[in-house]
Coordinates of C-alpha atoms in Angstrom, one line a residue:
Chain A
X1 CA 253.5 147.7 34.0
X2 CA 252.4 144.1 32.6
X3 CA 249.2 143.7 33.9
X4 CA 249.1 140.3 36.2
X5 CA 246.3 138.0 35.7
X6 CA 246.1 136.0 38.9
X7 CA 245.4 132.6 38.4
X8 CA 241.9 131.0 39.5
X9 CA 242.1 128.6 42.1
X10 CA 240.0 125.4 42.4
X11 CA 237.9 124.1 44.8
X12 CA 240.3 121.7 46.2
X13 CA 242.9 124.5 46.7
X14 CA 240.3 126.9 48.2
X15 CA 239.3 124.4 50.9
X16 CA 242.8 123.4 51.4
X17 CA 243.7 127.3 52.2
X18 CA 240.8 127.5 54.3
X19 CA 241.7 124.5 56.7
X20 CA 245.5 125.7 57.0
X21 CA 244.6 129.0 58.3
X22 CA 242.2 127.7 60.5
X23 CA 244.4 125.0 62.0
X24 CA 247.2 128.1 62.9
X25 CA 244.0 130.1 64.4
X26 CA 243.0 127.5 66.5
X27 CA 246.3 126.7 67.4
X28 CA 247.2 130.0 68.2
X29 CA 245.0 129.6 71.3
X30 CA 244.7 126.4 72.3
X31 CA 248.3 125.4 72.2
X32 CA 249.3 127.4 75.0
X33 CA 246.0 125.9 76.5
X34 CA 247.0 122.3 76.0
X35 CA 251.0 122.9 77.2
X36 CA 249.6 124.5 80.2
X37 CA 251.6 127.9 79.7
X38 CA 248.4 130.3 79.2
X39 CA 246.7 132.3 81.4
X40 CA 247.2 134.4 84.6
X41 CA 249.9 133.6 87.3
X42 CA 246.9 134.2 89.8
X43 CA 247.8 131.6 92.6
X44 CA 245.9 131.5 96.0
X45 CA 248.3 132.0 99.0
X46 CA 246.8 129.2 101.6
X47 CA 246.4 130.8 105.5
X48 CA 245.5 127.9 108.2
X49 CA 242.4 128.7 109.9
X50 CA 241.6 131.9 108.4
X51 CA 239.6 134.6 109.9
X52 CA 238.1 137.7 108.5
X53 CA 240.8 139.8 110.4
X54 CA 243.7 137.6 108.9
X55 CA 242.2 138.2 105.4
X56 CA 242.4 141.8 105.9
X57 CA 238.7 142.1 106.1
X58 CA 236.8 144.9 107.7
X59 CA 233.0 145.1 108.8
X60 CA 232.0 146.0 105.7
X61 CA 233.8 143.7 103.4
X62 CA 232.4 141.0 105.6
X63 CA 229.1 142.1 105.4
X64 CA 229.1 142.2 101.4
X65 CA 231.0 138.6 101.1
X66 CA 228.2 137.2 103.7
X67 CA 225.6 138.7 101.4
X68 CA 227.4 137.2 98.4
X69 CA 226.9 133.8 99.6
X70 CA 230.4 133.5 101.8
X71 CA 229.2 132.6 105.3
X72 CA 232.6 132.1 106.6
X73 CA 236.0 132.9 106.2
X74 CA 237.2 129.3 105.1
X75 CA 235.0 129.7 102.0
X76 CA 236.3 133.3 100.6
X77 CA 239.8 132.4 101.4
X78 CA 241.1 131.0 98.2
X79 CA 239.5 134.2 96.3
X80 CA 240.9 136.9 98.7
X81 CA 244.3 135.5 99.2
X82 CA 244.7 134.9 95.2
X83 CA 247.7 137.2 93.5
X84 CA 249.0 137.7 90.2
X85 CA 252.7 137.5 90.1
X86 CA 254.2 140.4 88.1
X87 CA 257.8 139.3 88.3
X88 CA 259.3 139.5 84.9
X89 CA 262.9 139.9 83.7
X90 CA 264.0 142.1 81.5
X91 CA 264.9 139.7 79.2
X92 CA 261.4 138.4 78.5
X93 CA 260.3 142.3 78.1
X94 CA 263.0 142.9 75.3
X95 CA 261.8 139.7 73.5
X96 CA 258.4 140.7 73.7
X97 CA 259.3 144.4 72.5
X98 CA 261.6 142.8 69.6
X99 CA 258.7 140.3 68.5
X100 CA 256.0 143.2 68.3
X101 CA 258.2 145.7 66.6
X102 CA 259.8 143.0 64.2
X103 CA 256.3 141.7 63.3
X104 CA 255.0 145.5 62.3
X105 CA 258.6 146.1 60.7
X106 CA 257.7 142.9 58.3
X107 CA 254.3 144.1 57.7
X108 CA 255.3 147.2 56.6
X109 CA 258.2 146.2 54.3
X110 CA 256.1 143.5 52.6
X111 CA 253.1 145.5 52.3
X112 CA 255.1 148.6 50.8
X113 CA 256.5 146.3 48.1
X114 CA 253.2 144.8 47.5
X115 CA 251.5 148.3 47.2
X116 CA 253.6 149.9 44.8
X117 CA 252.8 146.9 42.3
X118 CA 249.5 147.5 43.0
X119 CA 249.7 151.8 42.5
X120 CA 251.8 151.0 39.4
X121 CA 249.0 148.8 37.7
X122 CA 246.2 151.0 38.7
X123 CA 247.6 154.2 37.5
X124 CA 248.9 152.7 34.4
X125 CA 252.6 152.9 34.9
Chain B
X1 CA 231.4 129.3 39.3
X2 CA 229.6 131.4 37.1
X3 CA 226.7 132.1 39.6
X4 CA 229.5 132.6 42.2
X5 CA 231.1 135.4 40.0
X6 CA 227.9 137.0 39.5
X7 CA 226.6 136.9 43.0
X8 CA 230.0 138.6 44.6
X9 CA 229.8 141.8 42.6
X10 CA 226.5 142.3 43.7
X11 CA 226.4 145.1 46.6
X12 CA 224.8 145.2 49.8
X13 CA 221.9 146.9 50.4
X14 CA 222.2 150.6 51.8
X15 CA 219.3 150.7 54.5
X16 CA 221.0 152.0 57.8
X17 CA 221.1 155.3 59.4
X18 CA 223.0 157.0 62.2
X19 CA 221.0 155.1 64.9
X20 CA 221.5 152.3 63.3
X21 CA 225.4 152.8 63.4
X22 CA 225.6 153.8 67.1
X23 CA 223.3 150.6 68.0
X24 CA 226.1 148.6 66.1
X25 CA 228.8 150.0 67.9
X26 CA 227.5 150.5 71.9
X27 CA 225.4 147.3 71.2
X28 CA 228.8 145.5 70.5
X29 CA 230.5 146.8 73.5
X30 CA 227.9 147.4 76.0
X31 CA 228.4 143.7 77.2
X32 CA 231.7 145.1 78.3
X33 CA 230.1 147.0 81.1
X34 CA 228.1 143.9 81.9
X35 CA 230.8 141.4 81.9
X36 CA 234.7 141.2 81.6
X37 CA 235.9 144.9 82.3
X38 CA 235.8 143.8 86.1
X39 CA 238.9 141.5 85.5
X40 CA 240.6 144.8 85.5
X41 CA 239.7 145.0 88.8
X42 CA 241.5 141.6 89.6
X43 CA 244.6 143.0 87.8
X44 CA 245.1 145.9 89.7
X45 CA 242.3 147.0 92.4
X46 CA 239.3 149.3 92.1
X47 CA 241.0 152.3 91.6
X48 CA 243.5 150.8 89.3
X49 CA 240.2 149.7 87.3
X50 CA 238.9 153.3 87.1
X51 CA 241.8 154.8 85.9
X52 CA 242.4 152.3 83.3
X53 CA 238.8 153.0 82.1
X54 CA 239.9 156.4 81.6
X55 CA 243.2 155.8 80.0
X56 CA 241.1 153.4 77.7
X57 CA 238.7 156.0 77.3
X58 CA 241.4 158.3 76.0
X59 CA 242.7 155.1 73.8
X60 CA 239.1 155.0 72.2
X61 CA 238.7 158.6 71.5
X62 CA 241.8 158.7 69.5
X63 CA 240.6 155.5 68.0
X64 CA 237.4 156.7 67.0
X65 CA 238.6 160.3 65.7
X66 CA 241.1 158.6 63.5
X67 CA 238.6 155.7 62.2
X68 CA 236.3 158.2 61.5
X69 CA 238.3 160.5 59.2
X70 CA 239.1 157.5 57.4
X71 CA 236.2 155.7 57.1
X72 CA 234.0 159.2 55.9
X73 CA 236.3 159.0 52.8
X74 CA 236.9 155.0 52.6
X75 CA 233.0 153.9 52.6
X76 CA 233.1 150.1 51.8
X77 CA 232.4 146.8 53.4
X78 CA 235.5 145.6 55.4
X79 CA 235.9 148.6 57.8
X80 CA 239.6 149.0 58.9
X81 CA 240.6 146.0 56.2
X82 CA 239.5 148.0 53.5
X83 CA 241.1 151.5 54.8
X84 CA 244.5 149.4 54.9
X85 CA 244.5 147.8 51.7
X86 CA 244.1 151.5 50.3
X87 CA 246.4 153.2 52.5
X88 CA 249.2 150.7 53.6
X89 CA 249.2 147.8 51.5
X90 CA 247.8 144.2 50.4
X91 CA 249.5 142.2 53.6
X92 CA 248.9 145.0 56.0
X93 CA 245.2 144.5 55.2
X94 CA 244.9 141.0 55.5
X95 CA 246.5 141.0 58.8
X96 CA 243.9 143.6 59.7
X97 CA 241.0 141.8 58.3
X98 CA 242.1 138.8 60.5
X99 CA 242.7 141.1 63.6
X100 CA 238.7 141.9 62.8
X101 CA 237.3 138.5 62.5
X102 CA 239.2 136.9 65.5
X103 CA 238.5 140.3 67.5
X104 CA 234.6 139.7 66.7
X105 CA 234.4 135.9 66.9
X106 CA 236.2 135.8 70.1
X107 CA 234.0 138.4 71.7
X108 CA 231.2 136.8 70.2
X109 CA 232.5 133.8 71.7
X110 CA 233.0 135.1 75.2
X111 CA 229.1 136.5 75.2
X112 CA 228.0 133.3 74.2
X113 CA 229.8 131.9 77.4
X114 CA 228.2 134.8 79.6
X115 CA 224.8 133.8 78.4
X116 CA 225.2 130.1 79.3
X117 CA 226.5 131.4 82.8
X118 CA 224.0 133.8 83.4
X119 CA 221.4 131.1 82.6
X120 CA 223.2 129.2 84.7
X121 CA 223.2 131.3 87.7
X122 CA 219.2 132.1 87.5
X123 CA 218.7 128.4 87.3
X124 CA 221.0 127.7 90.4
X125 CA 219.1 130.5 92.2
X126 CA 215.6 129.3 91.5
X127 CA 216.8 125.9 92.8
X128 CA 217.6 123.7 89.4
X129 CA 221.5 123.5 90.2
X130 CA 224.0 121.6 87.8
X131 CA 222.5 122.8 84.3
X132 CA 224.5 122.1 81.3
X133 CA 225.3 125.7 79.5
X134 CA 226.4 124.3 76.4
X135 CA 222.7 123.7 74.5
X136 CA 222.3 127.4 75.8
X137 CA 225.6 128.4 74.1
X138 CA 224.7 126.8 70.9
X139 CA 221.3 128.5 70.7
X140 CA 222.3 131.7 71.2
X141 CA 224.7 131.8 68.4
X142 CA 222.7 129.5 65.8
X143 CA 219.8 132.1 66.7
X144 CA 221.8 135.2 66.1
X145 CA 223.2 133.5 62.9
X146 CA 219.9 133.0 61.4
X147 CA 218.8 136.6 62.2
X148 CA 222.0 137.9 60.6
X149 CA 221.3 135.7 57.5
X150 CA 218.1 136.5 57.2
X151 CA 219.0 140.4 56.9
X152 CA 220.9 143.6 58.2
X153 CA 218.0 145.7 58.8
X154 CA 216.4 143.3 60.8
X155 CA 219.5 142.5 62.7
X156 CA 220.3 145.7 63.7
X157 CA 216.9 147.4 64.2
X158 CA 216.8 144.4 66.8
X159 CA 220.3 145.2 68.3
X160 CA 219.0 149.0 68.5
X161 CA 216.0 148.0 71.0
X162 CA 217.5 145.2 73.1
X163 CA 220.7 148.0 73.5
X164 CA 218.3 150.5 74.6
X165 CA 217.2 148.1 77.3
X166 CA 220.5 147.1 78.1
X167 CA 221.8 150.5 78.3
X168 CA 218.8 151.9 80.3
X169 CA 219.2 149.2 83.0
X170 CA 222.4 150.2 83.8
X171 CA 221.3 154.0 84.3
X172 CA 218.4 152.7 86.4
X173 CA 220.9 150.6 88.5
X174 CA 222.7 153.9 88.9
X175 CA 220.3 155.9 89.9
X176 CA 218.7 153.5 92.4
X177 CA 221.7 152.7 94.2
X178 CA 223.7 156.1 94.1
X179 CA 221.7 158.1 96.6
X180 CA 219.7 160.3 94.3
X181 CA 216.6 158.3 94.9
X182 CA 216.0 156.9 98.5
X183 CA 219.4 155.8 100.6
X184 CA 222.7 154.3 99.1
X185 CA 223.8 151.0 99.5
X186 CA 227.3 152.2 98.4
X187 CA 229.9 151.4 100.6
X188 CA 233.2 152.7 98.7
X189 CA 235.2 154.1 101.8
X190 CA 235.1 150.7 103.7
X191 CA 235.7 148.6 100.5
X192 CA 238.4 150.6 99.2
X193 CA 240.3 151.4 102.1
X194 CA 243.8 150.1 103.4
X195 CA 245.4 147.4 101.4
X196 CA 242.0 147.3 99.3
X197 CA 243.0 150.8 97.5
X198 CA 246.3 149.9 95.5
X199 CA 246.5 145.9 96.2
X200 CA 249.6 145.9 93.4
X201 CA 250.6 149.3 93.5
X202 CA 251.4 151.7 90.3
X203 CA 252.0 148.3 88.8
X204 CA 248.8 147.0 89.1
X205 CA 247.4 150.5 87.3
X206 CA 249.5 149.2 84.3
X207 CA 248.3 145.8 84.2
X208 CA 244.1 147.0 84.6
X209 CA 244.9 148.5 81.3
X210 CA 244.7 144.8 79.7
X211 CA 240.8 144.4 80.5
X212 CA 240.1 148.1 80.5
X213 CA 240.2 148.1 77.0
X214 CA 237.1 145.7 77.4
X215 CA 235.1 148.7 78.3
X216 CA 235.0 150.0 74.9
X217 CA 236.4 146.7 72.6
X218 CA 234.6 146.5 69.3
X219 CA 233.1 150.3 69.1
X220 CA 235.3 150.6 65.6
X221 CA 232.9 147.9 64.3
X222 CA 230.7 150.8 63.1
X223 CA 233.1 151.2 60.3
X224 CA 231.8 147.8 58.9
X225 CA 228.6 148.8 58.1
X226 CA 230.2 151.3 55.7
X227 CA 228.6 149.8 52.7
X228 CA 225.2 149.6 54.0
X229 CA 224.4 153.0 55.3
X230 CA 222.5 155.9 53.5
X231 CA 225.1 158.4 54.3
X232 CA 228.6 157.3 55.6
X233 CA 230.2 160.5 55.5
X234 CA 227.9 161.7 58.0
X235 CA 226.2 158.7 60.0
X236 CA 229.9 156.7 60.6
X237 CA 231.7 159.6 62.3
X238 CA 228.6 161.0 64.4
X239 CA 227.4 157.2 65.5
X240 CA 231.0 156.5 66.1
X241 CA 231.8 159.4 68.8
X242 CA 228.2 159.2 70.4
X243 CA 228.9 155.3 70.7
X244 CA 232.3 156.2 72.5
X245 CA 230.7 159.0 74.8
X246 CA 227.8 156.9 75.5
X247 CA 230.1 153.9 76.8
X248 CA 232.5 156.3 78.5
X249 CA 229.4 157.3 80.8
X250 CA 228.4 153.8 81.0
X251 CA 231.6 152.5 82.0
X252 CA 232.3 155.1 85.0
X253 CA 228.6 154.3 86.2
X254 CA 229.0 150.6 86.2
X255 CA 232.2 150.9 88.1
X256 CA 231.1 153.4 90.7
X257 CA 228.1 151.0 91.3
X258 CA 230.1 147.7 91.6
X259 CA 233.0 149.1 93.2
X260 CA 230.8 150.5 95.8
X261 CA 229.1 146.8 96.3
X262 CA 231.4 144.1 96.0
X263 CA 235.2 143.8 97.9
X264 CA 237.5 143.8 94.6
X265 CA 239.0 140.5 95.5
X266 CA 235.0 139.2 94.4
X267 CA 234.6 142.0 92.0
X268 CA 238.1 141.0 90.0
X269 CA 236.8 137.6 89.1
X270 CA 232.7 137.7 88.8
X271 CA 231.3 136.2 86.0
X272 CA 227.9 138.8 85.6
X273 CA 229.1 142.0 88.0
X274 CA 226.3 144.2 87.6
X275 CA 223.8 141.4 88.1
X276 CA 225.9 140.3 91.2
X277 CA 225.5 144.3 92.3
X278 CA 221.7 144.3 91.1
X279 CA 221.4 141.2 93.7
X280 CA 223.4 143.0 96.5
X281 CA 221.3 146.2 96.2
X282 CA 218.3 144.1 97.7
X283 CA 215.9 144.9 95.2
X284 CA 214.2 142.2 93.3
X285 CA 212.9 144.5 90.6
X286 CA 216.4 145.6 90.0
X287 CA 217.9 141.8 90.0
X288 CA 215.5 141.1 87.0
X289 CA 215.9 144.3 85.2
X290 CA 220.0 143.6 85.2
X291 CA 219.4 140.1 84.4
X292 CA 217.1 140.9 81.6
X293 CA 219.8 143.6 80.7
X294 CA 222.9 141.0 80.9
X295 CA 221.0 138.7 78.7
X296 CA 220.3 141.4 76.1
X297 CA 223.7 143.0 76.2
X298 CA 225.6 139.4 75.6
X299 CA 223.1 139.1 72.4
X300 CA 223.5 142.4 71.3
X301 CA 226.9 142.1 71.2
X302 CA 227.0 138.6 69.6
X303 CA 225.0 139.5 67.0
X304 CA 227.1 142.7 66.0
X305 CA 230.1 140.8 66.2
X306 CA 228.5 138.1 63.7
X307 CA 227.5 141.0 61.8
X308 CA 231.2 142.6 61.7
X309 CA 233.2 139.5 61.2
X310 CA 231.2 138.2 58.3
X311 CA 231.8 141.6 56.8
X312 CA 235.6 141.3 57.2
X313 CA 235.9 137.8 56.0
X314 CA 233.6 138.6 53.1
X315 CA 235.3 141.6 52.2
X316 CA 238.8 139.5 52.2
X317 CA 237.0 136.7 50.1
X318 CA 235.8 139.2 47.5
X319 CA 239.3 140.5 47.0
X320 CA 240.1 136.7 46.7
X321 CA 242.7 137.4 49.7
X322 CA 240.8 134.3 50.9
X323 CA 239.0 131.6 48.8
X324 CA 236.5 133.5 46.6
X325 CA 233.5 131.2 47.3
X326 CA 233.0 133.1 50.7
X327 CA 232.6 136.8 48.9
X328 CA 229.4 135.7 47.7
X329 CA 225.8 137.8 48.5
X330 CA 222.4 136.1 49.3
X331 CA 220.4 136.7 46.1
X332 CA 217.4 137.5 48.2
X333 CA 218.5 138.9 51.7
X334 CA 221.6 140.5 50.4
X335 CA 223.7 138.9 53.2
X336 CA 227.4 137.8 53.1
X337 CA 225.6 134.5 53.8
X338 CA 228.4 132.0 53.4
X339 CA 230.9 134.0 55.5
X340 CA 228.0 133.9 58.1
X341 CA 227.4 130.6 58.1
X342 CA 231.1 129.5 58.2
X343 CA 232.1 131.6 61.1
X344 CA 229.6 130.1 63.3
X345 CA 231.2 126.8 63.9
X346 CA 234.5 128.5 64.6
X347 CA 232.5 130.9 67.5
X348 CA 231.5 127.8 68.8
X349 CA 234.8 125.8 69.3
X350 CA 236.2 128.7 71.4
X351 CA 232.9 129.0 73.3
X352 CA 232.5 125.3 74.2
X353 CA 236.0 124.7 74.4
X354 CA 238.2 127.6 76.4
X355 CA 238.1 129.7 79.6
X356 CA 236.2 132.9 79.4
X357 CA 239.5 134.8 80.1
X358 CA 241.6 133.4 77.8
X359 CA 239.1 133.9 75.0
X360 CA 238.4 137.8 76.1
X361 CA 242.7 138.2 76.1
X362 CA 242.4 136.6 72.4
X363 CA 239.6 139.0 71.5
X364 CA 241.7 141.8 73.6
X365 CA 245.1 141.2 71.7
X366 CA 243.2 141.1 68.2
X367 CA 241.9 144.5 68.9
X368 CA 245.2 145.9 70.0
X369 CA 246.8 144.7 67.3
X370 CA 244.2 146.7 65.0
X371 CA 244.7 149.8 67.0
X372 CA 248.4 150.1 66.8
X373 CA 247.9 149.8 63.0
X374 CA 245.6 153.0 63.1
X375 CA 248.2 155.5 64.0
X376 CA 250.3 154.0 60.9
X377 CA 247.0 154.1 58.8
X378 CA 246.5 157.9 59.3
X379 CA 249.9 159.4 59.0
X380 CA 250.1 157.4 55.7
X381 CA 247.1 158.3 54.8
X382 CA 247.5 162.1 55.3
X383 CA 251.2 162.1 53.9
X384 CA 249.9 160.4 50.6
X385 CA 246.5 162.3 50.4
X386 CA 246.9 165.5 51.8
X387 CA 243.5 167.3 52.8
X388 CA 243.4 168.9 50.2
X389 CA 243.5 165.9 47.2
X390 CA 240.6 164.3 49.0
X391 CA 237.5 165.8 50.6
X392 CA 236.8 164.0 53.9
X393 CA 233.5 163.8 55.4
X394 CA 235.3 164.4 58.7
X395 CA 238.5 165.5 59.5
X396 CA 240.1 164.9 63.1
X397 CA 241.8 167.9 64.6
X398 CA 245.5 168.1 65.9
X399 CA 246.9 165.6 63.7
X400 CA 249.2 163.6 64.4
X401 CA 248.8 164.3 68.0
X402 CA 246.1 161.5 68.7
X403 CA 248.3 159.1 66.5
X404 CA 251.1 159.8 68.8
X405 CA 248.6 159.3 71.8
X406 CA 247.2 156.2 70.4
X407 CA 250.6 154.6 69.8
X408 CA 251.8 155.2 73.5
X409 CA 248.4 153.9 75.1
X410 CA 248.8 150.9 72.7
X411 CA 252.4 150.5 74.1
X412 CA 251.3 150.6 77.5
X413 CA 248.4 148.0 77.0
X414 CA 250.8 145.8 75.4
X415 CA 252.8 145.8 78.7
X416 CA 249.5 145.2 80.3
X417 CA 249.0 142.1 78.6
X418 CA 252.6 141.0 79.2
X419 CA 251.7 141.2 83.1
X420 CA 250.0 137.9 83.4
X421 CA 249.3 136.9 79.8
X422 CA 252.8 137.2 78.0
X423 CA 252.6 133.6 76.8
X424 CA 249.5 134.4 74.8
X425 CA 250.9 137.7 73.6
X426 CA 253.8 135.8 72.2
X427 CA 251.8 132.8 70.5
X428 CA 249.1 135.2 68.9
X429 CA 252.2 137.4 67.2
X430 CA 254.1 134.0 66.3
X431 CA 250.4 132.9 64.6
X432 CA 250.1 136.7 63.0
X433 CA 253.6 136.1 61.8
X434 CA 253.4 132.6 60.0
X435 CA 250.2 133.6 58.7
X436 CA 251.6 136.7 57.2
X437 CA 254.7 134.7 55.3
X438 CA 251.7 132.5 54.4
X439 CA 250.1 134.8 52.6
X440 CA 252.8 136.9 51.2
X441 CA 254.7 133.6 49.9
X442 CA 251.5 131.8 48.7
X443 CA 248.2 133.5 49.3
X444 CA 248.7 136.9 47.3
X445 CA 249.4 135.1 44.3
X446 CA 245.3 134.7 43.6
X447 CA 245.0 138.3 44.0
X448 CA 244.4 140.9 41.2
X449 CA 247.0 143.7 41.7
X450 CA 245.5 146.9 40.3
X451 CA 241.9 145.8 40.4
X452 CA 242.1 145.8 44.5
X453 CA 242.5 149.7 44.5
X454 CA 238.6 150.4 43.9
X455 CA 238.5 154.1 45.7
X456 CA 237.8 157.2 43.2
X457 CA 241.2 158.8 44.6
X458 CA 244.1 160.1 42.9
X459 CA 247.2 158.7 42.7
X460 CA 249.2 158.8 46.0
X461 CA 252.2 161.3 46.5
X462 CA 255.2 159.6 46.3
X463 CA 254.6 156.7 43.8

């Protein structure tokens, strides 16, 4: 196999490549945040005039809440009642599985193609 | 240009021993016991967090076993990136390199956020409320980057000392509160009774696996030091496996103390849970000691993260997977100084601008993608180079059982992230798909083909 000679990349090209990579990486985290789609679906479920009993707290728990600085039930109510919403659709789960499996399939397929060239050149075929 | 060409081929200095490897691995991860792990309590309750801790322990035992075998053979900077390059192929290597950079850079950002939060907490307790955390976050990252710039031996010796202190603090807190010495303030039976036992049922156990990874995330970073270790075949498996055992013990002790002192609803969202546990113990000494331990753990972790992320970035640049300018070694300190400096602002962008649970999730997801790669890597490694063809420093037992167990546990962890953080999961995978296409169709043209393969191995079977 003919030896592949990689072109030398100019400084401007190097800078552009790094910027592109950075935009993609920062976008992956910040776009969901900016769109308000990110993060936990943990939402408090307000209770009117909460007491430690209605919040389901026994005396030992109450004692620890107070040591932590939550003197009355109203101050701790939001923390105590907040719950994740774990409901999901089968469709969303299937999409997630397809995306993950598809991603690894792309990786393995393209990698194999590139790897064969590497081995062929390295071992002189 | 000529100078860059010359410097990039200078090797890194081989100065590290097994204790440094242990300190690098445990130093990065021990902060996971000081913060972050407790979000698993929020996702499933205290019992679920304990089960997640042990499931994650099994996952990381598989990671350590698999990684130790491959690394004892591929002893070069870049760790799993270099493994992927030699075993699976360039595109996988590029992705693995990015997993490493982002997992560690996000972990570094999370550490800096926690450091700032701790300073704020201590200031508030001493009557100075409303402290601006940002200068402390910036200062921590800049100081550690400077330390990394100056040399790996000083960096990891610093890590060894502060990690040992932070680990001792966990042990002392356990001994002081468990009833071994004096009366125990722990109240597991009352705090974990009734609905507090399993607030989300068994689904919560699965969901807790998401942050359960945080107990150990980063231990695989020991391999990044491969090119700087005096005896990689001995030190890397020893340091990594000792690290996993250390963390399994520390994680269980941490869970035991914290879940016996705090209601799960508080513990599940606490910023500095071990420090809170020390406060609740009623001992001023413990409070101060755990405050110092938290500070040291965050610094040790951020320090190790800068070390690892910069090595991965450097290794990719040296192969031209990234612009070659980053592949330079400092002529005096023998460190990948351009990579170290370049990653500082990226860590700051995330530390100053994103909520901690998002930053942690970003780090966990990159780690999880990396762990999913590992079983594929070891299966291909054994197939292409059976045991008799290359001498390994360490051969992991029961192959392919650990690989399949790891795949199954990764699947479980993906589902756990999906429960509550599905958008990030999809956004993250979408990022890696786009960036893979960019690499394959654009960036790869700047990479020499055969020259990437630097190991003195025979031709792989089947090629």
